[in-house]
Amino acid sequence: MANESGQSFLDKFAEVSAKVGNQVHLRSLRDGFATIMPIYILLALQY
């Protein structure tokens, strides 16, 4: 029973995250962070 409710939650969460992930402004933020993150890591290792 607990597994079924957990699976139901995951199904609903997947639907919501797919809708949020398809929004253009949030996608551009995600892509921007993914692009700049290696630079931040390299700069952090330098110090």
XYZ file of N, CA and C in Angstrom:
141
model
N 0.821 -1.187 0.000
C 0.000 0.000 0.000
C 0.869 1.257 0.000
N 1.897 1.291 0.836
C 2.769 2.465 0.886
C 3.505 2.636 -0.438
N 3.845 1.519 -1.070
C 4.534 1.585 -2.348
C 3.633 2.179 -3.422
N 2.343 1.835 -3.390
C 1.406 2.368 -4.377
C 1.243 3.872 -4.212
N 1.154 4.353 -2.975
C 1.008 5.790 -2.763
C 2.294 6.519 -3.157
N 3.425 5.903 -2.916
C 4.698 6.491 -3.329
C 4.806 6.578 -4.835
N 4.350 5.543 -5.516
C 4.380 5.539 -6.977
C 3.421 6.579 -7.534
N 2.253 6.712 -6.893
C 1.283 7.713 -7.321
C 1.873 9.113 -7.179
N 2.556 9.356 -6.070
C 3.200 10.657 -5.867
C 4.242 10.914 -6.941
N 5.045 9.899 -7.261
C 6.076 10.067 -8.278
C 5.476 10.342 -9.647
N 4.353 9.689 -9.954
C 3.688 9.937 -11.232
C 3.195 11.380 -11.323
N 2.582 11.865 -10.260
C 2.103 13.253 -10.248
C 3.272 14.230 -10.304
N 4.326 13.920 -9.574
C 5.500 14.791 -9.566
C 6.139 14.844 -10.951
N 6.172 13.713 -11.650
C 6.750 13.675 -12.993
C 5.940 14.532 -13.959
N 4.619 14.517 -13.824
C 3.777 15.352 -14.685
C 4.053 16.830 -14.456
N 4.109 17.226 -13.191
C 4.347 18.638 -12.863
C 5.730 19.060 -13.336
N 6.757 18.214 -13.093
C 8.096 18.603 -13.521
C 8.223 18.674 -15.026
N 7.482 17.851 -15.761
C 7.513 17.940 -17.221
C 6.901 19.258 -17.685
N 5.809 19.674 -17.056
C 5.185 20.948 -17.430
C 6.101 22.122 -17.110
N 6.731 22.081 -15.944
C 7.641 23.165 -15.559
C 8.877 23.162 -16.461
N 9.362 21.985 -16.800
C 10.559 21.870 -17.630
C 10.363 22.329 -19.051
N 9.127 22.414 -19.504
C 8.858 22.857 -20.867
C 8.719 24.367 -20.987
N 8.793 25.092 -19.885
C 8.674 26.546 -19.947
C 10.005 27.146 -20.401
N 9.910 28.040 -21.392
C 11.103 28.551 -22.062
C 12.027 29.307 -21.104
N 11.473 30.164 -20.265
C 12.336 30.965 -19.393
C 13.056 30.098 -18.363
N 12.422 29.045 -17.889
C 13.094 28.158 -16.936
C 14.135 27.288 -17.630
N 13.847 26.888 -18.876
C 14.828 26.123 -19.643
C 16.082 26.937 -19.893
N 15.909 28.221 -20.202
C 17.077 29.061 -20.472
C 17.913 29.256 -19.206
N 17.258 29.379 -18.049
C 18.008 29.454 -16.792
C 18.794 28.172 -16.544
N 18.157 27.034 -16.765
C 18.825 25.745 -16.567
C 20.032 25.613 -17.489
N 19.847 25.971 -18.754
C 20.945 25.850 -19.709
C 22.083 26.813 -19.379
N 21.718 28.003 -18.920
C 22.748 28.967 -18.537
C 23.573 28.482 -17.361
N 22.912 27.940 -16.348
C 23.641 27.407 -15.191
C 24.501 26.216 -15.596
N 23.988 25.370 -16.472
C 24.760 24.205 -16.906
C 25.982 24.632 -17.711
N 25.871 25.742 -18.433
C 26.996 26.228 -19.225
C 28.074 26.843 -18.343
N 27.684 27.590 -17.336
C 28.643 28.339 -16.520
C 29.231 27.504 -15.378
N 28.589 26.412 -15.005
C 29.030 25.623 -13.852
C 30.467 25.098 -13.985
N 30.911 24.579 -15.129
C 32.309 24.123 -15.210
C 33.313 25.254 -14.972
N 32.964 26.464 -15.402
C 33.850 27.605 -15.170
C 33.948 27.889 -13.677
N 32.813 27.857 -12.987
C 32.820 28.068 -11.536
C 33.663 27.009 -10.834
N 33.551 25.774 -11.269
C 34.311 24.688 -10.639
C 35.807 24.890 -10.855
N 36.185 25.236 -12.082
C 37.605 25.463 -12.361
C 38.152 26.646 -11.574
N 37.373 27.707 -11.462
C 37.813 28.861 -10.680
C 37.931 28.520 -9.196
N 37.043 27.686 -8.701
C 37.104 27.297 -7.296
C 38.342 26.440 -7.020
N 38.729 25.617 -7.973
C 39.908 24.773 -7.787
C 41.197 25.589 -7.852
N 41.128 26.721 -8.513
C 42.308 27.561 -8.652
C 42.717 28.166 -7.315
N 41.758 28.444 -6.441
C 42.063 29.116 -5.166
C 42.300 28.120 -4.108
